[in-house]
Amino acid sequence: MSTFQAPKGTYDLIPPDSAKYLAVREAISAPLKNSGYGYIETPGFEDVALFARGVGESTDIVSKEMYAFETKGGDKLALRPEGTASVLRAALEANLHKAGNLPVKLWYSGSYYRYERPQKGRYRHFSQVGAEAIGTEDPALDAELIILADQAYRSLGLRQFRILLNSLGDKECRPVYREALQTFLRDLDLDEETRRRIEINPLRVLDDKRPDVQKQLTGAPMLRDFLCDGCKAYHEEVRDLLTAAGVVYEDDEKLVRGLDYYTRTTFEFVHDGLGSQSAVGGGGRYDGLSEMIGGPALPSVGWALGVDRTVLALEAEGIEVDVPATTSVYAVPLGDEARRVLFGLVTELRKAGVATDFAFGGRGLKGAMKSANRSGARFTIVAGERDLAEGAVQLKDMESGEQEPVALDALVATVRARLA
Ligand code: AMP
């Protein structure tokens, strides 16, 4: 061990477990790549005001959990706590919405940072794969994203997840509801901080997990009863499209999510094997976000799925992700001349697309064969001076244990044929 450790609330992805994370990222992004979403990558940090305005000044994410700092040049930046605001900022900056091809569909994968109290499933550095469809108001687009996430989880073999669905209304009906809710909440017996929240973001109070607060919330006005006709019809269509696609969801009228920018459709994916940190992913429609960050009106919808929690969900369901052995051939040279010849063969095999590794460090046969075994390679190539004098190497099948000489110039073709 060195003097240093990974910072609190973070962990390293190391082999062989790290392969699971790659497989999860791949499984989540595959349905997106297959559905017209283009890859986008944005910086790990942004102007702090982007998140303050976009995600919302009053949210926990911005007010308590953001890694904000000032650079030596005086810029006020923050490590990104989520992906949507950055992706929309980048799309607007590149004028993607003006190319006459709406919606702009983008997917991303990366690291996010929140100064949270660490526990299992909740980290200060975590990774997400996300998708955003920018510039179109169409219930089919909301449905598409939910269907693709469902498909991604299912392709990994996950079954014990549920989809929670709600509508948060729009700029017509939400303010009316907000006022009715505030009137109700102001009469309750609540602490100072929650009272402040009533004035800034009353919907978040509904999300309060404390039992004494939940008890007082019985009889609170529900948004469902305030939705305008447009929002109702929109939500009905999203629900119908999901049902037609065979996607099972639960209506959850208390689902408000921790970010201020959501309008209309909101959803969350929860996994029942994860304890308190059960949300594996979430998203929704954010029709007002573009204007909040100084852009034109661009109704949009998106989601982000947590890679760390998806891996935990796989473990909770006892699912082994299929991770193919990384090495097919392992080369073991005996002596200096063999080292030069085999190293050349290794390069040739690799160029021919065969995953190959080499016993570095001039180790003896026994140690090198142990490494060959551990690598999971199907074949081992062993060669000493006598083999080379005959223009051959020994090709050993690690499954059957059989070994035979193969001419140097026939090796690549022979190995490829046997692996096929
Ligand atoms: P959110 O933007 O908060 O809705 O987060 C979307 C998803 O990212 C969640 O459902 C989690 O899977 C994941 N996530 C969010 N915060 C964390 C965290 N602190 N640690 C691990 N995963 C997280």
XYZ file of C-alpha atoms and ligand atoms in Angstrom:
443
model
C 0.000 0.000 0.000
C 1.212 3.518 -0.730
C 0.806 6.604 1.426
C -2.293 7.493 -0.567
C -5.787 6.089 -0.820
C -8.717 6.828 -3.119
C -10.506 9.940 -1.770
C -13.476 9.425 0.556
C -16.618 8.402 -1.283
C -14.727 7.159 -4.357
C -13.421 3.805 -5.472
C -11.264 2.440 -8.259
C -12.446 0.144 -11.025
C -9.906 -2.612 -11.312
C -9.748 -5.868 -13.290
C -11.534 -8.211 -13.386
C -14.532 -6.239 -11.977
C -13.889 -3.243 -14.207
C -14.992 -5.385 -17.180
C -18.527 -5.368 -15.709
C -18.602 -1.576 -15.844
C -17.569 -1.595 -19.491
C -20.230 -4.204 -20.230
C -22.907 -2.123 -18.476
C -21.922 1.046 -20.359
C -22.002 -0.939 -23.574
C -25.409 -2.488 -22.800
C -26.973 0.874 -21.937
C -25.569 2.670 -24.966
C -26.304 -0.083 -27.519
C -30.065 0.603 -27.816
C -29.329 4.349 -28.123
C -26.776 3.901 -30.924
C -29.402 1.760 -32.602
C -32.036 4.498 -32.400
C -30.434 7.561 -33.936
C -28.602 8.958 -30.912
C -25.155 10.458 -31.653
C -22.298 10.438 -29.155
C -21.445 13.664 -27.332
C -18.670 14.407 -24.866
C -18.474 17.602 -22.829
C -15.899 18.858 -20.278
C -15.847 17.524 -16.723
C -16.390 21.049 -15.415
C -18.537 24.000 -16.452
C -19.309 27.563 -15.425
C -20.896 27.145 -11.985
C -23.800 29.380 -13.046
C -24.878 26.835 -15.673
C -25.802 24.373 -12.937
C -27.123 27.024 -10.540
C -29.527 28.251 -13.217
C -30.174 24.935 -14.910
C -30.418 22.377 -12.127
C -31.771 24.955 -9.659
C -30.349 27.120 -6.888
C -32.590 25.504 -4.250
C -31.815 21.863 -5.041
C -29.561 19.790 -2.791
C -27.388 19.048 -5.811
C -26.503 22.724 -6.271
C -26.775 24.109 -2.755
C -25.014 21.315 -0.849
C -23.366 18.821 -3.145
C -21.537 20.746 -5.832
C -17.748 20.768 -6.114
C -17.471 24.476 -6.908
C -14.147 26.283 -7.084
C -12.445 29.396 -8.357
C -9.491 29.029 -10.715
C -6.260 31.016 -10.455
C -7.615 33.092 -13.346
C -10.759 33.940 -11.366
C -13.216 31.697 -13.262
C -15.974 30.224 -11.104
C -16.363 26.606 -12.145
C -17.927 23.413 -10.829
C -17.288 19.733 -11.457
C -20.396 18.528 -13.283
C -22.985 17.026 -10.917
C -25.199 15.820 -13.790
C -25.199 15.706 -17.577
C -28.277 17.386 -19.001
C -27.345 21.049 -18.485
C -23.903 20.509 -20.072
C -25.270 18.609 -23.058
C -27.911 21.253 -23.741
C -25.287 24.003 -23.351
C -23.050 22.237 -25.879
C -25.895 21.629 -28.341
C -26.904 25.297 -28.206
C -23.301 26.459 -28.541
C -22.823 24.307 -31.659
C -26.225 25.392 -33.045
C -27.224 21.761 -33.477
C -30.859 22.808 -33.080
C -30.607 25.055 -36.136
C -29.522 22.329 -38.553
C -33.184 21.661 -39.378
C -33.097 18.184 -37.983
C -35.105 18.043 -34.779
C -35.032 16.375 -32.379
C -31.286 16.493 -31.803
C -30.659 13.088 -30.240
C -27.484 12.661 -28.197
C -26.036 10.102 -25.799
C -23.116 10.389 -23.402
C -21.140 8.442 -20.847
C -18.913 9.821 -18.134
C -18.010 10.767 -14.573
C -20.157 12.952 -12.323
C -19.372 14.464 -8.948
C -21.531 15.187 -5.931
C -20.352 15.969 -2.425
C -22.758 13.521 -0.766
C -22.593 11.525 2.427
C -21.061 8.283 1.113
C -22.766 4.943 1.609
C -23.313 1.828 -0.458
C -24.623 2.969 -3.836
C -23.991 6.633 -3.103
C -20.593 7.987 -4.033
C -18.888 11.317 -4.552
C -17.671 10.212 -7.945
C -19.984 8.017 -10.002
C -20.651 7.315 -13.624
C -23.711 7.622 -15.799
C -24.773 6.861 -19.319
C -27.353 9.377 -20.473
C -29.505 10.326 -23.429
C -31.148 13.604 -24.442
C -33.630 14.317 -27.246
C -33.655 18.070 -27.792
C -36.119 20.365 -29.546
C -39.276 18.294 -30.017
C -42.492 17.967 -28.075
C -43.882 14.548 -28.880
C -45.115 11.923 -26.422
C -43.578 9.245 -28.658
C -40.157 10.682 -27.844
C -40.750 10.391 -24.091
C -41.979 6.830 -24.674
C -38.981 6.001 -26.874
C -36.516 6.934 -24.149
C -38.319 4.930 -21.474
C -38.561 1.930 -23.813
C -34.826 2.134 -24.611
C -33.862 2.213 -20.939
C -36.157 -0.728 -20.251
C -34.522 -2.583 -23.133
C -31.033 -1.764 -21.814
C -31.771 -3.139 -18.341
C -33.458 -6.214 -19.789
C -30.544 -6.913 -22.137
C -28.359 -7.159 -19.034
C -30.757 -9.712 -17.579
C -32.206 -7.406 -14.899
C -35.786 -8.183 -13.882
C -36.349 -6.747 -10.394
C -36.623 -3.141 -11.469
C -39.718 -0.990 -11.658
C -40.533 2.092 -13.680
C -42.225 4.927 -11.783
C -44.035 7.476 -13.926
C -45.564 10.880 -13.261
C -46.414 14.172 -14.920
C -45.274 17.440 -13.355
C -47.481 19.657 -15.503
C -46.316 22.640 -17.536
C -45.931 26.394 -17.116
C -49.719 26.847 -17.271
C -50.959 24.367 -14.691
C -47.968 23.851 -12.420
C -48.010 27.393 -10.924
C -51.692 27.000 -9.984
C -50.909 23.727 -8.267
C -47.816 25.155 -6.647
C -49.856 27.853 -4.963
C -52.486 25.397 -3.736
C -49.739 23.183 -2.349
C -47.994 26.104 -0.633
C -51.243 27.134 1.063
C -51.638 23.572 2.365
C -48.002 23.232 3.486
C -47.829 26.565 5.326
C -50.363 25.241 7.869
C -48.223 22.215 8.794
C -45.838 21.806 11.705
C -42.459 21.833 9.964
C -38.861 22.834 10.737
C -37.268 26.060 9.518
C -35.457 24.544 6.551
C -38.559 22.806 5.269
C -40.538 26.037 5.710
C -37.999 27.794 3.525
C -38.349 25.012 0.982
C -42.126 25.599 0.853
C -41.435 29.067 -0.507
C -38.697 28.106 -2.974
C -39.613 24.617 -4.158
C -42.756 23.250 -2.499
C -42.965 20.141 -4.707
C -39.755 18.873 -3.162
C -41.468 18.783 0.251
C -43.675 15.982 -1.103
C -40.466 14.032 -1.633
C -39.426 14.350 2.039
C -38.609 10.867 3.306
C -39.167 11.555 7.056
C -42.182 9.652 8.433
C -43.462 12.581 10.549
C -43.468 14.783 7.453
C -45.052 12.084 5.293
C -47.827 11.684 7.879
C -48.700 15.367 7.710
C -48.815 15.218 3.926
C -51.936 13.058 3.886
C -54.631 15.041 2.148
C -52.196 17.360 0.361
C -53.479 18.593 -3.008
C -52.153 16.348 -5.776
C -50.820 17.627 -9.067
C -52.879 15.061 -10.965
C -56.021 17.012 -10.059
C -54.542 20.252 -11.398
C -53.104 19.097 -14.744
C -54.384 21.164 -17.674
C -56.071 19.389 -20.596
C -52.928 19.587 -22.720
C -50.768 17.948 -20.049
C -53.402 15.311 -19.333
C -53.708 14.317 -22.991
C -49.919 14.292 -23.378
C -49.457 12.069 -20.353
C -52.213 9.708 -21.463
C -50.482 9.241 -24.790
C -47.116 8.492 -23.179
C -48.826 5.895 -21.014
C -50.664 4.351 -23.978
C -47.490 4.113 -26.045
C -45.633 2.401 -23.194
C -48.459 -0.062 -22.682
C -48.590 -0.799 -26.406
C -44.830 -1.484 -26.301
C -45.352 -3.949 -23.459
C -43.451 -1.795 -20.969
C -44.841 -2.127 -17.461
C -44.828 1.030 -15.302
C -46.383 2.285 -12.093
C -48.063 5.664 -11.731
C -46.364 7.501 -8.885
C -47.924 10.894 -8.288
C -45.371 11.759 -5.611
C -42.417 11.419 -7.953
C -40.931 14.913 -8.290
C -37.164 14.222 -8.668
C -34.367 16.333 -7.254
C -33.813 18.683 -10.164
C -35.854 21.821 -10.871
C -35.927 21.681 -14.641
C -38.458 18.921 -15.162
C -41.881 19.516 -16.752
C -44.595 17.047 -17.744
C -43.206 13.488 -18.017
C -40.914 12.409 -15.176
C -39.824 8.880 -14.435
C -37.466 6.903 -12.307
C -36.142 3.350 -12.486
C -35.882 1.725 -9.081
C -34.384 -1.630 -8.232
C -35.821 -3.616 -5.352
C -32.543 -5.307 -4.378
C -30.638 -2.129 -3.502
C -31.961 -0.931 -0.144
C -32.152 2.821 0.397
C -30.227 3.876 -2.727
C -32.743 2.168 -4.984
C -32.870 4.607 -7.920
C -30.818 3.147 -10.743
C -31.813 5.808 -13.234
C -34.161 8.648 -13.889
C -35.195 11.389 -16.225
C -37.969 13.375 -17.736
C -39.035 16.227 -19.927
C -37.417 19.643 -19.469
C -39.256 22.026 -21.768
C -38.073 25.168 -19.985
C -34.384 24.417 -19.439
C -33.100 25.908 -22.695
C -34.678 29.278 -21.914
C -33.410 29.085 -18.332
C -29.840 28.987 -19.647
C -30.379 31.724 -22.222
C -31.388 29.672 -25.271
C -34.540 29.589 -27.388
C -37.602 27.520 -26.426
C -36.579 23.912 -27.017
C -38.846 21.276 -25.502
C -36.676 18.267 -24.667
C -36.597 14.989 -22.796
C -33.803 12.791 -21.435
C -32.564 10.345 -18.853
C -29.409 9.270 -17.050
C -28.782 5.765 -15.794
C -26.247 5.188 -13.022
C -23.556 2.688 -13.987
C -22.408 2.025 -10.400
C -25.905 1.178 -9.185
C -26.655 -0.902 -12.261
C -23.605 -3.030 -11.419
C -24.893 -3.337 -7.822
C -28.317 -4.347 -9.198
C -26.684 -7.090 -11.277
C -24.938 -8.363 -8.165
C -28.191 -8.208 -6.178
C -29.887 -10.393 -8.790
C -26.888 -12.728 -8.970
C -26.365 -12.023 -12.663
C -22.931 -12.779 -14.118
C -22.220 -10.508 -17.045
C -20.756 -12.377 -19.995
C -17.206 -11.123 -20.146
C -15.236 -13.002 -22.805
C -11.658 -13.996 -21.915
C -9.518 -11.092 -22.995
C -6.563 -13.150 -24.201
C -6.778 -15.921 -26.825
C -3.101 -16.721 -27.238
C -0.224 -16.499 -24.755
C 3.368 -16.683 -25.966
C 6.131 -18.214 -23.811
C 9.697 -17.834 -25.134
C 12.557 -19.947 -23.782
C 15.791 -18.010 -24.271
C 16.826 -14.754 -25.941
C 16.535 -15.801 -29.559
C 13.022 -17.182 -28.934
C 12.107 -13.943 -27.201
C 12.868 -11.924 -30.325
C 11.089 -14.353 -32.664
C 7.992 -14.804 -30.487
C 7.660 -11.102 -29.799
C 7.497 -10.614 -33.571
C 4.835 -13.330 -33.840
C 2.812 -11.705 -31.061
C 2.729 -8.457 -33.034
C 1.656 -10.314 -36.163
C -1.107 -12.163 -34.343
C -2.373 -8.928 -32.842
C -2.399 -7.267 -36.264
C -4.440 -10.215 -37.496
C -6.990 -9.463 -34.769
C -6.047 -12.251 -32.353
C -5.939 -11.129 -28.714
C -2.424 -12.123 -27.696
C -0.203 -11.635 -24.683
C 3.447 -12.388 -23.968
C 5.492 -13.658 -21.021
C 7.538 -10.553 -20.308
C 10.543 -10.405 -18.047
C 12.396 -13.534 -19.192
C 10.732 -15.837 -16.670
C 11.191 -19.603 -16.491
C 8.792 -22.032 -18.136
C 6.879 -22.877 -14.955
C 6.075 -19.310 -13.931
C 5.267 -18.325 -17.496
C 2.843 -21.238 -17.914
C 1.100 -20.192 -14.707
C 0.538 -16.746 -16.212
C -0.661 -18.363 -19.438
C -3.250 -20.298 -17.431
C -4.352 -17.257 -15.511
C -4.788 -15.237 -18.699
C -7.591 -17.555 -19.805
C -5.858 -18.019 -23.183
C -7.099 -20.875 -25.354
C -3.659 -21.507 -26.871
C -0.091 -21.158 -25.697
C 2.862 -20.835 -28.027
C 6.100 -22.172 -26.568
C 9.432 -22.071 -28.376
C 13.075 -22.770 -27.471
C 16.244 -22.921 -29.543
C 15.576 -26.424 -30.853
C 12.093 -25.489 -32.127
C 13.445 -22.411 -33.847
C 16.238 -24.407 -35.490
C 13.445 -26.449 -37.046
C 11.554 -23.311 -38.064
C 8.631 -24.108 -35.781
C 6.947 -23.302 -32.460
C 4.931 -25.583 -30.172
C 1.231 -24.759 -30.190
C -0.509 -26.002 -27.057
C -4.281 -26.282 -26.786
C -4.973 -25.297 -23.165
C -8.319 -27.110 -23.114
C -7.202 -30.524 -24.384
C -3.587 -30.204 -23.264
C -2.457 -31.406 -26.705
C 0.655 -29.896 -28.198
C 2.080 -29.965 -31.734
C 4.754 -28.147 -33.728
C 3.542 -25.540 -36.224
C 5.765 -23.934 -38.858
C 6.557 -20.274 -38.119
C 5.110 -19.025 -41.367
C 1.883 -20.989 -40.897
C 1.260 -19.935 -37.307
C -1.057 -16.946 -37.796
C -3.298 -18.821 -40.240
C -3.337 -21.955 -38.057
C -4.262 -20.048 -34.900
C -6.982 -18.084 -36.675
C -8.461 -21.243 -38.134
C -8.481 -23.009 -34.774
C -10.078 -20.049 -32.990
C -12.777 -19.601 -35.620
P -30.138 11.897 -10.769
O -29.558 12.882 -11.719
O -29.928 12.281 -9.339
O -31.533 11.505 -11.072
O -29.260 10.574 -10.958
C -29.463 9.674 -12.007
C -28.850 8.349 -11.610
O -27.468 8.505 -11.365
C -29.397 7.780 -10.321
O -30.558 7.040 -10.557
C -28.255 6.924 -9.833
O -28.250 5.671 -10.474
C -27.048 7.692 -10.297
N -26.510 8.499 -9.178
C -26.868 9.745 -8.797
N -26.150 10.161 -7.751
C -25.311 9.141 -7.434
C -24.296 8.938 -6.430
N -23.996 9.893 -5.550
N -23.643 7.753 -6.415
C -23.936 6.783 -7.310
N -24.865 6.914 -8.276
C -25.542 8.076 -8.337
